[in-house]
PDB file of C-alpha atoms in Angstrom:
ATOM      1  CA  UNK R   1       2.937   0.427 -19.844  1.00 37.00           C
ATOM      2  CA  UNK R   2       0.519   1.679 -22.477  1.00 35.00           C
ATOM      3  CA  UNK R   3      -3.135   1.726 -21.469  1.00 36.00           C
ATOM      4  CA  UNK R   4      -5.771   2.706 -23.993  1.00 36.00           C
ATOM      5  CA  UNK R   5      -8.193   5.568 -23.181  1.00 38.00           C
ATOM      6  CA  UNK R   6     -10.951   2.968 -22.800  1.00 40.00           C
ATOM      7  CA  UNK R   7      -9.038   1.298 -19.995  1.00 40.00           C
ATOM      8  CA  UNK R   8      -7.953  -1.760 -21.993  1.00 38.00           C
ATOM      9  CA  UNK R   9      -4.580  -3.452 -21.640  1.00 36.00           C
ATOM     10  CA  UNK R  10      -4.113  -4.504 -25.268  1.00 40.00           C
ATOM     11  CA  UNK R  11      -0.698  -2.837 -25.388  1.00 40.00           C
ATOM     12  CA  UNK R  12       0.602  -4.673 -22.321  1.00 39.00           C
ATOM     13  CA  UNK R  13       1.854  -7.629 -24.359  1.00 40.00           C
ATOM     14  CA  UNK R  14       4.513  -5.735 -26.244  1.00 39.00           C
ATOM     15  CA  UNK R  15       5.781  -4.155 -23.007  1.00 40.00           C
ATOM     16  CA  UNK R  16       6.508  -7.505 -21.354  1.00 39.00           C
ATOM     17  CA  UNK R  17      10.300  -7.235 -21.637  1.00 41.00           C
ATOM     18  CA  UNK R  18      10.387  -3.940 -19.742  1.00 38.00           C
ATOM     19  CA  UNK R  19       7.591  -5.091 -17.430  1.00 41.00           C
ATOM     20  CA  UNK R  20       9.397  -8.336 -16.591  1.00 42.00           C
ATOM     21  CA  UNK R  21      12.579  -6.391 -15.930  1.00 38.00           C
ATOM     22  CA  UNK R  22      10.745  -4.089 -13.524  1.00 41.00           C
ATOM     23  CA  UNK R  23       9.116  -6.974 -11.660  1.00 40.00           C
ATOM     24  CA  UNK R  24      12.414  -8.833 -11.519  1.00 41.00           C
ATOM     25  CA  UNK R  25      14.196  -5.787 -10.096  1.00 39.00           C
ATOM     26  CA  UNK R  26      11.531  -5.150  -7.471  1.00 40.00           C
ATOM     27  CA  UNK R  27      10.901  -8.722  -6.411  1.00 41.00           C
ATOM     28  CA  UNK R  28      14.329 -10.254  -6.842  1.00 43.00           C
ATOM     29  CA  UNK R  29      13.402 -12.597  -9.689  1.00 42.00           C
ATOM     30  CA  UNK R  30      10.510 -14.046 -11.656  1.00 42.00           C
ATOM     31  CA  UNK R  31      10.095 -17.054  -9.406  1.00 44.00           C
ATOM     32  CA  UNK R  32       9.152 -15.224  -6.218  1.00 46.00           C
ATOM     33  CA  UNK R  33       5.818 -16.442  -4.922  1.00 47.00           C
ATOM     34  CA  UNK R  34       2.700 -14.957  -3.425  1.00 44.00           C
ATOM     35  CA  UNK R  35       1.336 -16.413  -0.177  1.00 45.00           C
ATOM     36  CA  UNK R  36      -0.708 -19.102  -1.979  1.00 49.00           C
ATOM     37  CA  UNK R  37       2.337 -20.250  -3.964  1.00 46.00           C
ATOM     38  CA  UNK R  38       1.364 -18.587  -7.243  1.00 48.00           C
ATOM     39  CA  UNK R  39       4.031 -16.721  -9.172  1.00 49.00           C
ATOM     40  CA  UNK R  40       3.733 -12.957  -8.725  1.00 46.00           C
ATOM     41  CA  UNK R  41       4.509 -12.513 -12.374  1.00 46.00           C
ATOM     42  CA  UNK R  42       1.748 -14.923 -13.379  1.00 53.00           C
ATOM     43  CA  UNK R  43      -0.739 -12.901 -11.342  1.00 51.00           C
ATOM     44  CA  UNK R  44       0.229  -9.707 -13.132  1.00 48.00           C
ATOM     45  CA  UNK R  45       0.272 -11.419 -16.513  1.00 49.00           C
ATOM     46  CA  UNK R  46      -3.282 -12.683 -16.154  1.00 55.00           C
ATOM     47  CA  UNK R  47      -4.822 -10.498 -18.844  1.00 46.00           C
ATOM     48  CA  UNK R  48      -8.216 -12.152 -18.563  1.00 52.00           C
ATOM     49  CA  UNK R  49      -8.946 -10.178 -15.404  1.00 52.00           C
ATOM     50  CA  UNK R  50      -7.755  -6.970 -17.003  1.00 55.00           C
ATOM     51  CA  UNK R  51      -9.940  -7.411 -20.085  1.00 57.00           C
ATOM     52  CA  UNK R  52     -13.025  -8.508 -18.162  1.00 61.00           C
ATOM     53  CA  UNK R  53     -15.391  -5.761 -16.989  1.00 60.00           C
ATOM     54  CA  UNK R  54     -16.622  -8.071 -14.228  1.00 62.00           C
ATOM     55  CA  UNK R  55     -13.127  -8.759 -12.882  1.00 60.00           C
ATOM     56  CA  UNK R  56     -13.757  -7.080  -9.484  1.00 60.00           C
ATOM     57  CA  UNK R  57     -16.729  -9.370  -8.844  1.00 64.00           C
ATOM     58  CA  UNK R  58     -14.690 -12.432  -9.827  1.00 64.00           C
ATOM     59  CA  UNK R  59     -11.847 -11.421  -7.514  1.00 65.00           C
ATOM     60  CA  UNK R  60     -14.320 -10.824  -4.670  1.00 65.00           C
ATOM     61  CA  UNK R  61     -15.717 -14.310  -5.183  1.00 72.00           C
ATOM     62  CA  UNK R  62     -12.244 -15.728  -4.458  1.00 77.00           C
ATOM     63  CA  UNK R  63     -12.192 -14.093  -1.021  1.00 79.00           C
ATOM     64  CA  UNK R  64     -13.885 -15.621   1.995  1.00 84.00           C
ATOM     65  CA  UNK R  65     -16.575 -13.826   3.963  1.00 84.00           C
ATOM     66  CA  UNK R  66     -14.104 -13.254   6.809  1.00 88.00           C
ATOM     67  CA  UNK R  67     -11.561 -11.718   4.423  1.00 87.00           C
ATOM     68  CA  UNK R  68     -14.181  -9.391   2.936  1.00 86.00           C
ATOM     69  CA  UNK R  69     -15.335  -8.333   6.402  1.00 89.00           C
ATOM     70  CA  UNK R  70     -11.730  -7.716   7.429  1.00 90.00           C
ATOM     71  CA  UNK R  71     -11.173  -5.502   4.385  1.00 90.00           C
ATOM     72  CA  UNK R  72     -14.375  -3.581   5.108  1.00 91.00           C
ATOM     73  CA  UNK R  73     -13.479  -3.079   8.775  1.00 92.00           C
ATOM     74  CA  UNK R  74     -10.035  -1.850   7.793  1.00 92.00           C
ATOM     75  CA  UNK R  75     -11.472   0.675   5.335  1.00 94.00           C
ATOM     76  CA  UNK R  76     -14.023   1.863   7.890  1.00 93.00           C
ATOM     77  CA  UNK R  77     -11.364   2.209  10.603  1.00 94.00           C
ATOM     78  CA  UNK R  78      -9.261   4.394   8.310  1.00 94.00           C
ATOM     79  CA  UNK R  79     -12.270   6.537   7.350  1.00 94.00           C
ATOM     80  CA  UNK R  80     -13.329   7.112  10.970  1.00 94.00           C
ATOM     81  CA  UNK R  81      -9.745   7.889  12.009  1.00 94.00           C
ATOM     82  CA  UNK R  82      -9.332  10.431   9.231  1.00 95.00           C
ATOM     83  CA  UNK R  83     -12.663  12.072   9.984  1.00 95.00           C
ATOM     84  CA  UNK R  84     -11.580  12.592  13.602  1.00 94.00           C
ATOM     85  CA  UNK R  85      -8.135  13.809  12.503  1.00 94.00           C
ATOM     86  CA  UNK R  86      -9.776  16.358  10.201  1.00 94.00           C
ATOM     87  CA  UNK R  87     -11.995  17.525  13.046  1.00 94.00           C
ATOM     88  CA  UNK R  88      -9.051  17.921  15.440  1.00 94.00           C
ATOM     89  CA  UNK R  89      -7.044  19.745  12.770  1.00 94.00           C
ATOM     90  CA  UNK R  90      -9.911  22.194  12.278  1.00 93.00           C
ATOM     91  CA  UNK R  91     -10.008  22.777  16.029  1.00 94.00           C
ATOM     92  CA  UNK R  92      -6.290  23.546  16.103  1.00 94.00           C
ATOM     93  CA  UNK R  93      -5.212  20.445  18.038  1.00 94.00           C
ATOM     94  CA  UNK R  94      -2.983  19.216  15.187  1.00 92.00           C
ATOM     95  CA  UNK R  95      -0.161  21.500  14.106  1.00 89.00           C
ATOM     96  CA  UNK R  96       1.548  21.708  10.730  1.00 88.00           C
ATOM     97  CA  UNK R  97       0.077  19.824   7.803  1.00 89.00           C
ATOM     98  CA  UNK R  98      -2.586  17.134   7.947  1.00 92.00           C
ATOM     99  CA  UNK R  99      -3.118  15.331   4.615  1.00 93.00           C
ATOM    100  CA  UNK R 100      -6.131  13.023   4.921  1.00 94.00           C
ATOM    101  CA  UNK R 101      -6.633   9.699   3.105  1.00 92.00           C
ATOM    102  CA  UNK R 102     -10.416   9.957   2.846  1.00 93.00           C
ATOM    103  CA  UNK R 103     -11.698   8.361  -0.354  1.00 92.00           C
ATOM    104  CA  UNK R 104      -8.626   6.190  -0.895  1.00 92.00           C
ATOM    105  CA  UNK R 105      -9.130   3.633   1.878  1.00 93.00           C
ATOM    106  CA  UNK R 106      -9.764   0.757  -0.540  1.00 91.00           C
ATOM    107  CA  UNK R 107      -6.358   1.177  -2.188  1.00 91.00           C
ATOM    108  CA  UNK R 108      -4.203   0.516   0.862  1.00 92.00           C
ATOM    109  CA  UNK R 109      -6.649  -2.010   2.342  1.00 92.00           C
ATOM    110  CA  UNK R 110      -6.556  -4.119  -0.814  1.00 89.00           C
ATOM    111  CA  UNK R 111      -2.801  -3.988  -1.268  1.00 90.00           C
ATOM    112  CA  UNK R 112      -2.048  -4.627   2.406  1.00 90.00           C
ATOM    113  CA  UNK R 113      -4.206  -7.740   2.223  1.00 88.00           C
ATOM    114  CA  UNK R 114      -1.479  -9.214  -0.009  1.00 87.00           C
ATOM    115  CA  UNK R 115       1.485  -8.190   2.141  1.00 90.00           C
ATOM    116  CA  UNK R 116       3.670 -10.747   3.900  1.00 90.00           C
ATOM    117  CA  UNK R 117       5.386 -10.145   7.286  1.00 88.00           C
ATOM    118  CA  UNK R 118       8.848  -9.494   5.828  1.00 91.00           C
ATOM    119  CA  UNK R 119       7.665  -6.991   3.187  1.00 94.00           C
ATOM    120  CA  UNK R 120       8.388  -3.255   3.386  1.00 95.00           C
ATOM    121  CA  UNK R 121       5.933  -0.361   3.031  1.00 94.00           C
ATOM    122  CA  UNK R 122       6.800   3.229   2.185  1.00 95.00           C
ATOM    123  CA  UNK R 123       4.616   6.118   1.081  1.00 94.00           C
ATOM    124  CA  UNK R 124       4.372   9.870   0.706  1.00 92.00           C
ATOM    125  CA  UNK R 125       2.813  12.489   2.990  1.00 92.00           C
ATOM    126  CA  UNK R 126      -0.786  11.176   2.847  1.00 92.00           C
ATOM    127  CA  UNK R 127       0.101   8.318   5.143  1.00 92.00           C
ATOM    128  CA  UNK R 128      -2.290   7.877   8.093  1.00 94.00           C
ATOM    129  CA  UNK R 129      -4.302   5.166   6.328  1.00 92.00           C
ATOM    130  CA  UNK R 130      -1.163   3.211   5.471  1.00 94.00           C
ATOM    131  CA  UNK R 131      -0.098   3.167   9.102  1.00 93.00           C
ATOM    132  CA  UNK R 132      -3.401   1.773  10.301  1.00 93.00           C
ATOM    133  CA  UNK R 133      -3.485  -0.763   7.453  1.00 93.00           C
ATOM    134  CA  UNK R 134       0.051  -1.859   8.436  1.00 91.00           C
ATOM    135  CA  UNK R 135      -1.130  -2.702  11.926  1.00 90.00           C
ATOM    136  CA  UNK R 136       0.124   0.386  13.728  1.00 93.00           C
ATOM    137  CA  UNK R 137      -2.022   1.423  16.699  1.00 93.00           C
ATOM    138  CA  UNK R 138      -4.485   4.219  15.931  1.00 93.00           C
ATOM    139  CA  UNK R 139      -3.786   5.693  19.378  1.00 93.00           C
ATOM    140  CA  UNK R 140      -0.058   5.962  18.590  1.00 93.00           C
ATOM    141  CA  UNK R 141      -0.750   7.596  15.230  1.00 94.00           C
ATOM    142  CA  UNK R 142      -3.182  10.118  16.747  1.00 94.00           C
ATOM    143  CA  UNK R 143      -0.720  10.822  19.572  1.00 94.00           C
ATOM    144  CA  UNK R 144       1.905  11.681  16.968  1.00 93.00           C
ATOM    145  CA  UNK R 145      -0.523  13.938  15.113  1.00 93.00           C
ATOM    146  CA  UNK R 146      -1.228  15.844  18.314  1.00 94.00           C
ATOM    147  CA  UNK R 147       2.460  16.082  19.276  1.00 93.00           C
ATOM    148  CA  UNK R 148       2.421  13.730  22.255  1.00 94.00           C
ATOM    149  CA  UNK R 149       5.448  11.797  23.547  1.00 94.00           C
ATOM    150  CA  UNK R 150       3.731   8.428  23.096  1.00 92.00           C
ATOM    151  CA  UNK R 151       3.397   9.005  19.343  1.00 92.00           C
ATOM    152  CA  UNK R 152       5.328   6.850  16.873  1.00 92.00           C
ATOM    153  CA  UNK R 153       7.989   9.528  16.439  1.00 91.00           C
ATOM    154  CA  UNK R 154       7.806  10.807  20.032  1.00 91.00           C
ATOM    155  CA  UNK R 155       5.542  13.650  18.949  1.00 90.00           C
ATOM    156  CA  UNK R 156       8.262  15.276  16.820  1.00 90.00           C
ATOM    157  CA  UNK R 157       7.390  13.921  13.366  1.00 89.00           C
ATOM    158  CA  UNK R 158       3.786  14.995  13.005  1.00 89.00           C
ATOM    159  CA  UNK R 159       1.490  13.934  10.190  1.00 90.00           C
ATOM    160  CA  UNK R 160       4.094  13.176   7.535  1.00 90.00           C
ATOM    161  CA  UNK R 161       6.951  11.553   9.436  1.00 90.00           C
ATOM    162  CA  UNK R 162       6.018   8.386  11.270  1.00 90.00           C
ATOM    163  CA  UNK R 163       7.849   5.077  11.165  1.00 90.00           C
ATOM    164  CA  UNK R 164       7.448   1.586  12.569  1.00 92.00           C
ATOM    165  CA  UNK R 165      10.142  -0.899  11.604  1.00 90.00           C
ATOM    166  CA  UNK R 166       8.284  -3.558  13.630  1.00 91.00           C
ATOM    167  CA  UNK R 167       5.355  -3.217  11.223  1.00 92.00           C
ATOM    168  CA  UNK R 168       7.551  -2.858   8.131  1.00 93.00           C
ATOM    169  CA  UNK R 169       6.498   0.779   7.677  1.00 94.00           C
ATOM    170  CA  UNK R 170       9.280   3.160   6.601  1.00 94.00           C
ATOM    171  CA  UNK R 171       7.370   6.449   6.381  1.00 90.00           C
ATOM    172  CA  UNK R 172       5.578   8.932   5.593  1.00 89.00           C
ATOM    173  CA  UNK R 173       7.751  11.399   3.633  1.00 91.00           C
ATOM    174  CA  UNK R 174       6.920  15.070   3.256  1.00 88.00           C
ATOM    175  CA  UNK R 175       8.874  15.677   0.041  1.00 91.00           C
ATOM    176  CA  UNK R 176       6.904  14.800  -3.087  1.00 90.00           C
ATOM    177  CA  UNK R 177       8.403  11.700  -4.692  1.00 91.00           C
ATOM    178  CA  UNK R 178      10.964  11.130  -1.933  1.00 92.00           C
ATOM    179  CA  UNK R 179       9.531   7.687  -1.220  1.00 94.00           C
ATOM    180  CA  UNK R 180      10.380   6.428  -4.717  1.00 94.00           C
ATOM    181  CA  UNK R 181      14.211   6.256  -4.474  1.00 95.00           C
ATOM    182  CA  UNK R 182      13.905   5.107  -0.861  1.00 95.00           C
ATOM    183  CA  UNK R 183      11.450   2.422  -1.960  1.00 95.00           C
ATOM    184  CA  UNK R 184      13.985   1.290  -4.552  1.00 95.00           C
ATOM    185  CA  UNK R 185      16.551   1.027  -1.780  1.00 96.00           C
ATOM    186  CA  UNK R 186      14.202  -1.154   0.265  1.00 96.00           C
ATOM    187  CA  UNK R 187      13.574  -3.340  -2.795  1.00 95.00           C
ATOM    188  CA  UNK R 188      17.310  -3.675  -3.387  1.00 96.00           C
ATOM    189  CA  UNK R 189      17.802  -4.645   0.268  1.00 96.00           C
ATOM    190  CA  UNK R 190      15.259  -7.464  -0.120  1.00 95.00           C
ATOM    191  CA  UNK R 191      16.992  -8.634  -3.283  1.00 94.00           C
ATOM    192  CA  UNK R 192      20.455  -8.405  -1.698  1.00 96.00           C
ATOM    193  CA  UNK R 193      19.349 -10.295   1.412  1.00 95.00           C
ATOM    194  CA  UNK R 194      17.402 -12.798  -0.719  1.00 94.00           C
ATOM    195  CA  UNK R 195      14.627 -12.794   1.863  1.00 93.00           C
ATOM    196  CA  UNK R 196      11.785 -12.905  -0.682  1.00 91.00           C
ATOM    197  CA  UNK R 197      10.409  -9.601   0.589  1.00 93.00           C
ATOM    198  CA  UNK R 198       8.617  -7.056  -1.565  1.00 93.00           C
ATOM    199  CA  UNK R 199       8.905  -3.274  -1.244  1.00 94.00           C
ATOM    200  CA  UNK R 200       5.505  -1.629  -1.688  1.00 94.00           C
ATOM    201  CA  UNK R 201       5.965   1.998  -2.683  1.00 94.00           C
ATOM    202  CA  UNK R 202       2.752   4.044  -2.690  1.00 92.00           C
TER     203      UNK R 202
END
């Protein structure tokens, strides 16, 4: 997709064939629907939002007060968790690597707000925020970071290797880019099973 240096999406139109193909491959067809019944493709094709500098305010107006508060609480929970994780890492209580998600909380909070129960989530090594946003218990994530048996990977995975199939979270992967082919596999599984699920690959 071509995006101009000024942030415009004027070139998006001529990329529709490739764009449609990508959406179709990921979401099993152009008629898959979002939770309010709108076509996913129609949401992405809505260029008015992309051309409008005030689009974020317009989108926020469509959310209820409770939804906005939920998003804020989620972002704040991730920030506080990561601050504590950074502190414990500095004190030597967390071994190995510890890639924090500070400053990116809004990304996963916003995307996860659109996720349905049968969707799949996969990401790279900077994954603590994704786990919390997926509904995984902060205590279980911190236990894994500190190598305890009650962690999500029994204390053996550490910062970059946690999973929770119950929450649709398939890792945390330490190898750069490893989540991309795996994410494609999850997307193919949804398409093969025709369950309407989406694979979100961060």
